[in-house]
Tab-separated table of C-alpha atoms in Angstrom:
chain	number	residue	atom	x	y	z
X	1	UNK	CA	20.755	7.101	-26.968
X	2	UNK	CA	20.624	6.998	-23.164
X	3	UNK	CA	23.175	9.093	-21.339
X	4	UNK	CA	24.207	7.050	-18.177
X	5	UNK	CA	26.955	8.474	-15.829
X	6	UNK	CA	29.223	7.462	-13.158
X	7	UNK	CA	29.107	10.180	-10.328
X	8	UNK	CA	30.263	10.421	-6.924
X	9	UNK	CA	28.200	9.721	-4.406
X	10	UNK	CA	27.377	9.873	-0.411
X	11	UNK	CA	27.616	6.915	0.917
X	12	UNK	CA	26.822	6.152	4.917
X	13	UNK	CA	29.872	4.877	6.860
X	14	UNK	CA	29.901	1.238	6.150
X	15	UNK	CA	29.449	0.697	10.201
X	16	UNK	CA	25.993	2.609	10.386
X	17	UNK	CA	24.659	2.110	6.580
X	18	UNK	CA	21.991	-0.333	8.033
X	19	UNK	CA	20.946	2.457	10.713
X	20	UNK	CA	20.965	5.191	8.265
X	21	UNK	CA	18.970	4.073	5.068
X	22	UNK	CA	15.272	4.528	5.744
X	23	UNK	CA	12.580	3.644	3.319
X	24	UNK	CA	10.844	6.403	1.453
X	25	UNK	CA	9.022	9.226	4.016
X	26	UNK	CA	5.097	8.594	2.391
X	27	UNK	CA	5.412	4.768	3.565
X	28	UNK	CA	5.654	5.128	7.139
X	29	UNK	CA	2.700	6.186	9.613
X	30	UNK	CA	3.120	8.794	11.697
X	31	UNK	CA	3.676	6.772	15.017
X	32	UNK	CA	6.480	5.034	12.915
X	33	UNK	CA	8.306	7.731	12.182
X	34	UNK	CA	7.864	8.813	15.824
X	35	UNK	CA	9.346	5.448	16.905
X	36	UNK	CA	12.003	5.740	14.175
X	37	UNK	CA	13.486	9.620	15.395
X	38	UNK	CA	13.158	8.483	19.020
X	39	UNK	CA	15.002	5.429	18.797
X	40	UNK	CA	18.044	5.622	16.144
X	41	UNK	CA	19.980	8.943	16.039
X	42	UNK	CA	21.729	8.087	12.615
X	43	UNK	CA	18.332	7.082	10.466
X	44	UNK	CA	17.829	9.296	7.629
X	45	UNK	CA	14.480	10.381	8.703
X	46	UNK	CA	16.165	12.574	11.333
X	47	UNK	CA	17.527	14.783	7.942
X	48	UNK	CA	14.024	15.460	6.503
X	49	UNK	CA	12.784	15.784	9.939
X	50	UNK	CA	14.775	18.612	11.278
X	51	UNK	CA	12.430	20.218	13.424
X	52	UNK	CA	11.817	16.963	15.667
X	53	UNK	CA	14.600	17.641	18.500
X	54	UNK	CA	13.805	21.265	18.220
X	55	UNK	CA	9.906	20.410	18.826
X	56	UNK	CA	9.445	23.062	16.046
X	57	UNK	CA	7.041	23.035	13.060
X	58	UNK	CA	8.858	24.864	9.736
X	59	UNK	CA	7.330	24.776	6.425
X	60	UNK	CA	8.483	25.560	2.859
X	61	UNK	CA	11.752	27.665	2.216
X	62	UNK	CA	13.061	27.723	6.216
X	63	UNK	CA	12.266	23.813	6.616
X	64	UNK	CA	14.009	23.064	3.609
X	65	UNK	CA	16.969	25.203	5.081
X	66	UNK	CA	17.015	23.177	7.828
X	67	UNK	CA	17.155	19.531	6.160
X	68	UNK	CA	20.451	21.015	4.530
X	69	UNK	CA	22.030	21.909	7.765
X	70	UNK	CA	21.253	18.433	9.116
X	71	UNK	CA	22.496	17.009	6.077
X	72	UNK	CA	25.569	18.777	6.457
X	73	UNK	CA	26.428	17.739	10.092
X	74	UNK	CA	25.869	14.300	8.924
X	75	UNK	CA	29.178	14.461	6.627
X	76	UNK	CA	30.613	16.612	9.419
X	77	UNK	CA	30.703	14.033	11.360
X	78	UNK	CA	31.373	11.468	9.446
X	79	UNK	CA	28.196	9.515	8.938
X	80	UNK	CA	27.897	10.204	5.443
X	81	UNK	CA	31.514	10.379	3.249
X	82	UNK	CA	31.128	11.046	-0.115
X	83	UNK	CA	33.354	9.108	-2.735
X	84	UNK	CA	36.585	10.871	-4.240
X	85	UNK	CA	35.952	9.549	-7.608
X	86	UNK	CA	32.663	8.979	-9.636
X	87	UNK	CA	31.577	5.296	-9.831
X	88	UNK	CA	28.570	3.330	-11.245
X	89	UNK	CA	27.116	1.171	-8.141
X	90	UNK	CA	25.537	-2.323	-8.444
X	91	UNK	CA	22.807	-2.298	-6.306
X	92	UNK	CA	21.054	-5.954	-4.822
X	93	UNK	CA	18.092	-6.110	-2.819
X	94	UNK	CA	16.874	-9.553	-1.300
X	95	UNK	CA	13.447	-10.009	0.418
X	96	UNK	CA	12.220	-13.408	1.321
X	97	UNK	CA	10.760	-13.915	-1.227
X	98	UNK	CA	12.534	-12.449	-4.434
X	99	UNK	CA	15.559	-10.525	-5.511
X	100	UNK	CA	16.567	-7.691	-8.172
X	101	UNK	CA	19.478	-6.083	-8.757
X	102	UNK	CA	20.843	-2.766	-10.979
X	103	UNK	CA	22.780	-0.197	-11.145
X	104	UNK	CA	22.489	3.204	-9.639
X	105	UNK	CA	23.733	5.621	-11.991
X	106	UNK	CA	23.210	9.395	-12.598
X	107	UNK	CA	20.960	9.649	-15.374
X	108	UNK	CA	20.361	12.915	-17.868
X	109	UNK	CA	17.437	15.291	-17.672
X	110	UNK	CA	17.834	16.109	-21.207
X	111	UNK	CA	16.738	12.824	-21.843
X	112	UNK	CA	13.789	12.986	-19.787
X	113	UNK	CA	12.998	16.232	-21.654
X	114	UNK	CA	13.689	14.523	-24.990
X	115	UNK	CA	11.676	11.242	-24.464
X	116	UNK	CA	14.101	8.976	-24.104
X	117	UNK	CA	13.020	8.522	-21.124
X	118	UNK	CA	9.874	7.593	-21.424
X	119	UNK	CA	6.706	7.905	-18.716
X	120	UNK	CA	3.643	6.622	-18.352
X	121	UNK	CA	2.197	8.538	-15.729
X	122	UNK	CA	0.840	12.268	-15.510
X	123	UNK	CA	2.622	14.404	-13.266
X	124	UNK	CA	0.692	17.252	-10.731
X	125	UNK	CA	2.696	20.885	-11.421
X	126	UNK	CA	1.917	21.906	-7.738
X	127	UNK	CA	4.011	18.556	-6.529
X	128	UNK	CA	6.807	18.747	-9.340
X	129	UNK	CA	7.715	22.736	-8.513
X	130	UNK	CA	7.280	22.113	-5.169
X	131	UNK	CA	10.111	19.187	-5.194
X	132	UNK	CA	12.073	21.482	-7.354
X	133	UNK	CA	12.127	24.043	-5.103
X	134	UNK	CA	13.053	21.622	-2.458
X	135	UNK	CA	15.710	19.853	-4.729
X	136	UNK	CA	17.311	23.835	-5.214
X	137	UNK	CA	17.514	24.272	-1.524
X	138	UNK	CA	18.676	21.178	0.021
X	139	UNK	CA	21.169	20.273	-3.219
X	140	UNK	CA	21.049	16.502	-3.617
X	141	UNK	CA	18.770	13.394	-4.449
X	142	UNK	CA	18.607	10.816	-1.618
X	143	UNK	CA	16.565	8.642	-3.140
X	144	UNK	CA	16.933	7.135	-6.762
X	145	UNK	CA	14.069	6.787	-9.487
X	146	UNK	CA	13.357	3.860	-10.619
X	147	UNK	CA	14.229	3.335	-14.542
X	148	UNK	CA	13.902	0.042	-16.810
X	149	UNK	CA	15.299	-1.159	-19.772
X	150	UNK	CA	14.536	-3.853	-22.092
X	151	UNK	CA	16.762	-7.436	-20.984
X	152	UNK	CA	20.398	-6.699	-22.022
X	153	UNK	CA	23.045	-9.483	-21.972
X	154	UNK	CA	26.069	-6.917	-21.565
X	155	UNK	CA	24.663	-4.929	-18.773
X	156	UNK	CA	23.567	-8.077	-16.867
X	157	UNK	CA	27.291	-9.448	-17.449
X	158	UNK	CA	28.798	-6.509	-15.953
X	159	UNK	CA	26.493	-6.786	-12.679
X	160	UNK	CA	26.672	-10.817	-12.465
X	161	UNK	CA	30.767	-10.088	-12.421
X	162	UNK	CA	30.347	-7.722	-10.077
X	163	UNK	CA	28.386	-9.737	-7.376
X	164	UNK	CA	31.280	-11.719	-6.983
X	165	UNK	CA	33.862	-8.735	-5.695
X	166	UNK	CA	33.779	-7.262	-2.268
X	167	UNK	CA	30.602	-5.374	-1.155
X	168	UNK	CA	30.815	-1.801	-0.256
X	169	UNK	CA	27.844	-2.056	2.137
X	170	UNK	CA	26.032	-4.795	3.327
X	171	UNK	CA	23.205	-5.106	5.947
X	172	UNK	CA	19.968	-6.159	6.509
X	173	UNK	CA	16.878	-4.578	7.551
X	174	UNK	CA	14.467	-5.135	10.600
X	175	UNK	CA	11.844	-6.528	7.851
X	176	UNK	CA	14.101	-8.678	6.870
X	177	UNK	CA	15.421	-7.251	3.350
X	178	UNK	CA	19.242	-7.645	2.754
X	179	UNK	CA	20.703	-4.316	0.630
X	180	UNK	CA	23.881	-4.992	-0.679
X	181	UNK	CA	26.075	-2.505	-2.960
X	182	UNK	CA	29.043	-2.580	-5.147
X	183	UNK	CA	31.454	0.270	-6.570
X	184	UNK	CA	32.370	-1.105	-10.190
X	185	UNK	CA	35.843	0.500	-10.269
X	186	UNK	CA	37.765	-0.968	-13.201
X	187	UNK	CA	37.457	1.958	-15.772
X	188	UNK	CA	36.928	-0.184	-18.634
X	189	UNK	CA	33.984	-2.068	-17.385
X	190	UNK	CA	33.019	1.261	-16.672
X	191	UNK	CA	33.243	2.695	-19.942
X	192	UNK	CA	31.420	-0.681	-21.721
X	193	UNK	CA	28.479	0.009	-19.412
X	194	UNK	CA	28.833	3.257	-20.421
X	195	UNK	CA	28.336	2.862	-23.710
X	196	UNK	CA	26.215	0.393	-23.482
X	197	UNK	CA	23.479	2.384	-22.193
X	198	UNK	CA	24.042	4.765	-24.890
X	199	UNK	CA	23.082	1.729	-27.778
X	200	UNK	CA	19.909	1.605	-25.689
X	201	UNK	CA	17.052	3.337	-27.518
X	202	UNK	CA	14.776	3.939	-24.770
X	203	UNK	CA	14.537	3.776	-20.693
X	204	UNK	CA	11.356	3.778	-19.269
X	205	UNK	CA	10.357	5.223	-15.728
X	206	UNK	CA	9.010	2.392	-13.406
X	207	UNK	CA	8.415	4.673	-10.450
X	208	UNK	CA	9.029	8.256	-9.660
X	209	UNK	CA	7.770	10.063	-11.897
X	210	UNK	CA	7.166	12.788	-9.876
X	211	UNK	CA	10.987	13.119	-8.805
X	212	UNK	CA	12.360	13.217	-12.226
X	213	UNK	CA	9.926	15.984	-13.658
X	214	UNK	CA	11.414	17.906	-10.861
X	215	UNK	CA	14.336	17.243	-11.622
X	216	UNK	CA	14.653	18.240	-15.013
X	217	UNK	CA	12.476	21.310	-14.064
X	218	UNK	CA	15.317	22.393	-12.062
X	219	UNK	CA	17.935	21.309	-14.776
X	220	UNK	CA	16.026	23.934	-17.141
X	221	UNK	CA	15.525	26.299	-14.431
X	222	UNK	CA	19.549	26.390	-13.908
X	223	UNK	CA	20.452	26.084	-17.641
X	224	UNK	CA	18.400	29.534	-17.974
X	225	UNK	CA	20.556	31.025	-15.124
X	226	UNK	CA	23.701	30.520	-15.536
X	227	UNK	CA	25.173	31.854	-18.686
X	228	UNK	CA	28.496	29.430	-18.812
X	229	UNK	CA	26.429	26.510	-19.249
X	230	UNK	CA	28.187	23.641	-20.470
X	231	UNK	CA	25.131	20.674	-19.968
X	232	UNK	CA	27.934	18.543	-17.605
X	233	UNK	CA	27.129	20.591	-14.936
X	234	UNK	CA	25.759	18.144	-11.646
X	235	UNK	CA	22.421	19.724	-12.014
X	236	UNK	CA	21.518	18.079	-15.723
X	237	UNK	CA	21.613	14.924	-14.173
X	238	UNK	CA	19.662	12.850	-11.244
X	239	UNK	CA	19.955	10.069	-9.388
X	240	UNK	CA	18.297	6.600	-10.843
X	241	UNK	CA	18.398	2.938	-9.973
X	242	UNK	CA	18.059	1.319	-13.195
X	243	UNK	CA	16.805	-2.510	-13.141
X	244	UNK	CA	16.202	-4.787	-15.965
X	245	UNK	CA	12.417	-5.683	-16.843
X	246	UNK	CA	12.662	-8.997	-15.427
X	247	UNK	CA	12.868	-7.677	-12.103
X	248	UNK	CA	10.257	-5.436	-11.751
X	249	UNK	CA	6.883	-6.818	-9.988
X	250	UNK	CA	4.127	-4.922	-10.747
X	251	UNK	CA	0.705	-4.876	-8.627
X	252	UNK	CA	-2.342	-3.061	-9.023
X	253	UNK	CA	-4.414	-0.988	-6.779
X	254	UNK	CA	-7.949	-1.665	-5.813
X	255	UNK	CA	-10.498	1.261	-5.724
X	256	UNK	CA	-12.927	2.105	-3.063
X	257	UNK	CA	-15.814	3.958	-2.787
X	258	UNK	CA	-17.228	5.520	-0.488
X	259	UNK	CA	-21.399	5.411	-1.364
X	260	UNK	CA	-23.147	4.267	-4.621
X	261	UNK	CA	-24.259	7.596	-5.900
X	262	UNK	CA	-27.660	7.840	-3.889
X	263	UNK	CA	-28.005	4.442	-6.171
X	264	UNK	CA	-30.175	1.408	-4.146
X	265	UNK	CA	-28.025	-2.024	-4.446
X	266	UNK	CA	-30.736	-3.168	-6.520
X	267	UNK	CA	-30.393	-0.246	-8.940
X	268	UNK	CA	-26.701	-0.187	-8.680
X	269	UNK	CA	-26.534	-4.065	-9.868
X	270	UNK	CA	-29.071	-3.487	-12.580
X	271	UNK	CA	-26.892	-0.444	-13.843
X	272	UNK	CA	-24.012	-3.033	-14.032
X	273	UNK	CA	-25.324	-4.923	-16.428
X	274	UNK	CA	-25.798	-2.900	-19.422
X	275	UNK	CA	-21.911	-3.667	-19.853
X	276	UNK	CA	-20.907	-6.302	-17.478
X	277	UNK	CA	-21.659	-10.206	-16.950
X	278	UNK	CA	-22.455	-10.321	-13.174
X	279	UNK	CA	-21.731	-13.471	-11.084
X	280	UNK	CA	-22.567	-13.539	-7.411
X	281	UNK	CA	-19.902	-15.446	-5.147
X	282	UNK	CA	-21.606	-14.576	-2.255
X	283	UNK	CA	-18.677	-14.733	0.434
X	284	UNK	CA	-16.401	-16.642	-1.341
X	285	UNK	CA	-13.373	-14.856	-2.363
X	286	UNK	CA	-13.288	-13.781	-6.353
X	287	UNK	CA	-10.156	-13.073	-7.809
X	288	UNK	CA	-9.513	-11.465	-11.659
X	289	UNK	CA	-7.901	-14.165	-13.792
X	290	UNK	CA	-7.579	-12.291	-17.078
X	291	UNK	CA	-8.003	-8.456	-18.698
X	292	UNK	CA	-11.466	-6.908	-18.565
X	293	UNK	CA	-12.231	-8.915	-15.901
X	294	UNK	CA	-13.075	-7.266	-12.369
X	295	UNK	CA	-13.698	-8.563	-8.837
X	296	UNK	CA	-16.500	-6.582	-6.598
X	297	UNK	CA	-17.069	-6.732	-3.113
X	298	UNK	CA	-20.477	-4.869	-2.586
X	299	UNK	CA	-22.861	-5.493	1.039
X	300	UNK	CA	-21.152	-8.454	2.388
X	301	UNK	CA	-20.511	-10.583	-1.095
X	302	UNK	CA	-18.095	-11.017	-3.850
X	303	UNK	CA	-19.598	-10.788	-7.679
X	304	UNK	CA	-16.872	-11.178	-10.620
X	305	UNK	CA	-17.695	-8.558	-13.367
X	306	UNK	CA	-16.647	-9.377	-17.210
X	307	UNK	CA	-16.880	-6.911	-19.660
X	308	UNK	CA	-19.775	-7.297	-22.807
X	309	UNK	CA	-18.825	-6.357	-26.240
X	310	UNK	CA	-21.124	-3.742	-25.361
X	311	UNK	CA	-19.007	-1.899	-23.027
X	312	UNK	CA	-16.813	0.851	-23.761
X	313	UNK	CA	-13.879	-0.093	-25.727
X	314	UNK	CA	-11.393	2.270	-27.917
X	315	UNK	CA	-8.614	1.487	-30.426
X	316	UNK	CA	-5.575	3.133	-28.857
X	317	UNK	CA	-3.697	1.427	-25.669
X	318	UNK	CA	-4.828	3.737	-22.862
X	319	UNK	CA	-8.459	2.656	-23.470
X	320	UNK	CA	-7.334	-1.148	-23.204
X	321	UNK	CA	-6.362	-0.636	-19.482
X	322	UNK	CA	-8.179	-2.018	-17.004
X	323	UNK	CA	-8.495	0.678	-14.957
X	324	UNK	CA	-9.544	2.998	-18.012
X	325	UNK	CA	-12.522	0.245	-18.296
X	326	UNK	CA	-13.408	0.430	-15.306
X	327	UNK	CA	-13.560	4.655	-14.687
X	328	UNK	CA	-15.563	4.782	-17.917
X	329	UNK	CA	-18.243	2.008	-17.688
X	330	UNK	CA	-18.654	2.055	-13.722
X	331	UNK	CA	-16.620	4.502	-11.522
X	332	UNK	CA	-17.910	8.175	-13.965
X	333	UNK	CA	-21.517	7.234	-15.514
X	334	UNK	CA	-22.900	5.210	-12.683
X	335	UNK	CA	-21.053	6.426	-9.376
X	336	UNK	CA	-20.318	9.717	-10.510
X	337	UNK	CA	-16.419	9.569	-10.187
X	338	UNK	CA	-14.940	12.099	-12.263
X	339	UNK	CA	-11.673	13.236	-11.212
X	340	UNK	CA	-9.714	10.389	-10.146
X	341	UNK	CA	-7.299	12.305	-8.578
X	342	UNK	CA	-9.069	14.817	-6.533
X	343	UNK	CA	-12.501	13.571	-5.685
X	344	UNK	CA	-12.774	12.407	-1.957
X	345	UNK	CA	-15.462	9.538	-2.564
X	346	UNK	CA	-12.655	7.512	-4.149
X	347	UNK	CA	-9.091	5.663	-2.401
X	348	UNK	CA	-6.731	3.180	-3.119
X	349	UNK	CA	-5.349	0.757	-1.608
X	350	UNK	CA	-1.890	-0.960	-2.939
X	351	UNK	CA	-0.265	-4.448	-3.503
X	352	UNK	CA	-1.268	-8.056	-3.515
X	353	UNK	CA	-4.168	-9.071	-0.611
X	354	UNK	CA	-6.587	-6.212	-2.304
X	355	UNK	CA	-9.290	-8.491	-1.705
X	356	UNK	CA	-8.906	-8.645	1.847
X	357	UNK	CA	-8.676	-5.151	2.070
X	358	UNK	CA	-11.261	-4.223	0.626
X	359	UNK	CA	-13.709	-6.755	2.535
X	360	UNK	CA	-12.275	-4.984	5.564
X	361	UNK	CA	-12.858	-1.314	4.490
X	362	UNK	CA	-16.205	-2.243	3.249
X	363	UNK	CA	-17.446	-4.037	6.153
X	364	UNK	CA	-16.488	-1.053	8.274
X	365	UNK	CA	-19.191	1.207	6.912
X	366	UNK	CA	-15.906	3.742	5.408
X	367	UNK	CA	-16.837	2.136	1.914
X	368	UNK	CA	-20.112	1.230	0.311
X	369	UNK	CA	-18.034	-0.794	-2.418
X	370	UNK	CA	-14.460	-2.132	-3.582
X	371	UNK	CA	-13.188	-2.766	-6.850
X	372	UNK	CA	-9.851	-5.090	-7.809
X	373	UNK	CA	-8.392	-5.818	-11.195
X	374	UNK	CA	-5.259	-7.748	-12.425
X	375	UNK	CA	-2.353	-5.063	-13.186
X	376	UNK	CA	-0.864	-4.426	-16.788
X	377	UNK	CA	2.150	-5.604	-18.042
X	378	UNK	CA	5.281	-4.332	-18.427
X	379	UNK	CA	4.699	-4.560	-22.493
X	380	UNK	CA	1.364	-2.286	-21.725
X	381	UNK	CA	3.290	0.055	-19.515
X	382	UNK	CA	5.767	0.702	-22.195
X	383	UNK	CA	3.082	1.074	-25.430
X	384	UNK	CA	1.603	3.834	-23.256
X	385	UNK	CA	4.776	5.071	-22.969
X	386	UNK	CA	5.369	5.058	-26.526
X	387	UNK	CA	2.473	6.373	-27.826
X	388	UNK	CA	3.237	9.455	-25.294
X	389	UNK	CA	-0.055	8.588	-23.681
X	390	UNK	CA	-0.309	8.041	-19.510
X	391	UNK	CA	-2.231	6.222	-17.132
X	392	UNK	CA	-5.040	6.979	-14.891
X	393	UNK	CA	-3.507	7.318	-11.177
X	394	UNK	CA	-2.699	4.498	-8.891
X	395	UNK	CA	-2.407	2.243	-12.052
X	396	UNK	CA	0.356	0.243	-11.168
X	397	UNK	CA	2.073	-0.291	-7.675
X	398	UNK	CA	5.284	-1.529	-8.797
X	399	UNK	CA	8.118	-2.593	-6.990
X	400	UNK	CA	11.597	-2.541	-5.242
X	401	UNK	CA	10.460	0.034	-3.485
X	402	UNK	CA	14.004	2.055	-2.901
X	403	UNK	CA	15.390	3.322	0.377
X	404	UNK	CA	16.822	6.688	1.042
X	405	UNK	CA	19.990	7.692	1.896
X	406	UNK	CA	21.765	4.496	0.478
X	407	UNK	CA	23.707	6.814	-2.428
X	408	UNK	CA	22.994	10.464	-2.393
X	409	UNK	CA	23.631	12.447	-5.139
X	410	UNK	CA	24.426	16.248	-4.936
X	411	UNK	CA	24.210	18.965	-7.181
């Protein structure tokens, strides 16, 4: 059973919400974020870039220092206030062209420890302890991970009731995404979500996996250290937005590479065959339609690659992906790509026009050949999860991405 909590959270002043919630730090360029601190004082990047006004450079232990101080003058001064009683928050984002909507909730590291929540992606120590060690400095979560459950009738009651009282915040965006949030105050709605969550066997992590590993790191760190322990301490908990299945959208990512492994074309495309049905499109755009099926852009033309009942297949989910097909019949025996996480001859490139990236990368003379595939499911996400097996990297790009600084939870 899923522990699910109300807690009190941060909230921007309902005047300067839309100028304080930034999206996450990794998906702006640098020239953005330079354009961002330059021209709005309250955005959020200003707290996790403390050093800009002071034209300083800090790293580790003194930067993170730093981020709390700004943090602090921002409830100083009354940007942020911070609720006087914990509340779950219904949470609605609207692009142009879709919609989801959750809850934001603090949810329990114990049950990321315990597999109730599950993952489905490996996690790189270096990253998670330095997060931690972030997360023990600066003393909140400013932006949520992203959890799913399986479609439940209760829970989506409780938020489809909600929509219809008064917003908290409300604004929209300069890309034109409308945020909207709720506080769900009656105490026995409360409670019903509540314990609703807690009938749910399992939650699984859409995105963020690297945030909650940190953050029950720390929880297990501070269990350790304090000897009054009582597991309802803030720090056994962190801050989630948690979204039915039906609203996730889940692309892929194409992979790129930069040569063919001292490999001629000729060679390369005879290689390909051993395991693969080749069709040349010539320029005409190929797109997967189904699973084991694989579009290539290689010297100016598109070929669509199937997979032979020759290739390499295995019994358990992991070797079913896609992207598992594709490292073991192509990417390690004939281009040499071992480690998909460290090896500089591969990138990735996320969402929907992959094809038109990749013609673009390739053609540039960065990339000798690109790679797209259709993504998996949310049922194939959550076998892997359940068979406590994880996916190669940049498997899935899956979406909302969440903004920072919306809720903030603190520990």
């Amino acid at each position: 059973m899923a522990e699910i909590l109300p807690f009190k959270a941060v909230r921007p002043a309902k005047a300067k919400a839309g100028l304080v919630v930034s999206r996450s730090y990794q998906d702006y360029s640098k020239a953005e974020i330079a354009a961002q601190l330059e021209s709005n004082p309250y955005s959020f990047l200003h707290i996790i870039n403390p050093e800009y006004d002071l034209q300083e450079k800090n790293v580790g232990g003194n930067r993170f220092k730093m981020i709390k101080e700004r943090y602090l003058q921002y409830k100083e001064d009354g940007t942020f206030i911070k609720d006087e009683e914990p509340f779950y928050y219904v949470y609605k984002i609207e692009t142009p062209q879709d919609s989801c909507c959750g809850i934001i909730a603090a949810a329990s590291a114990r049950d990321y420890e315990n597999n109730i929540i599950k993952k489905h992606e490996d996690t790189i120590a270096h990253r998670e302890i330095l997060f931690k060690e972030y997360l023990q400095v600066v003393g909140f979560n400013a932006e949520p991970v992203l959890l799913t459950f399986q479609d439940n009738k209760i829970i989506e009651r409780v938020i489809s009731e909600t929509l219809n009282t008064a917003t908290e915040n409300e604004f929209t965006t300069a890309d034109g995404e409308k945020h909207s949030l709720w506080k769900i105050s009656n105490p026995e709605v409360a409670e019903s979500l509540r314990s609703e969550f807690a009938n749910i066997g399992s939650l699984y992590i859409a995105d963020g996996h690297h945030r909650c590993a940190s953050s029950a790191l720390l929880a297990k760190e501070s269990r350790a250290k304090n000897p009054e322990h009582t597991g309802k301490e803030p720090y056994n908990y962190f801050l989630s937005y948690i979204i039915s299945e039906k609203d996730l959208k889940i692309d892929g990512f194409s992979r790129l590479i930069s040569d063919l492994n001292s490999h001629s074309k000729e060679e390369f495309l005879f290689l390909l065959k051993k395991n693969f049905s080749i069709k040349n499109y010539e320029e005409k755009i190929f797109v997967p339609a189904e699973k084991h099926q694989f579009s290539m852009y290689l010297d100016g033309q598109y070929y669509s690659l199937q997979l032979k009942k020759t290739g390499v297949r295995a019994s358990d989910s992991r070797s079913q992906l896609d992207a598992v097909i594709l490292h073991e019949n192509i990417l390690k025996p004939i281009l040499g790509i071992q480690d998909l996480r460290n090896d500089k001859r591969i990138s990735y490139f996320p969402g929907t026009d992959d094809n038109v990236e990749i013609k673009r990368q390739v053609d540039s003379g960065k990339f000798a050949v690109g790679f797209a595939m259709l993504p998996p499911g949310i049922a194939e996400i959550k076998q892997i999860a359940e068979e406590n097996l994880t996916m190669p990297p940049k498997s899935t790009y899956i979406e909302p991405k969440l903004r920072s600084g919306l809720t903030i939870y603190e520990f």
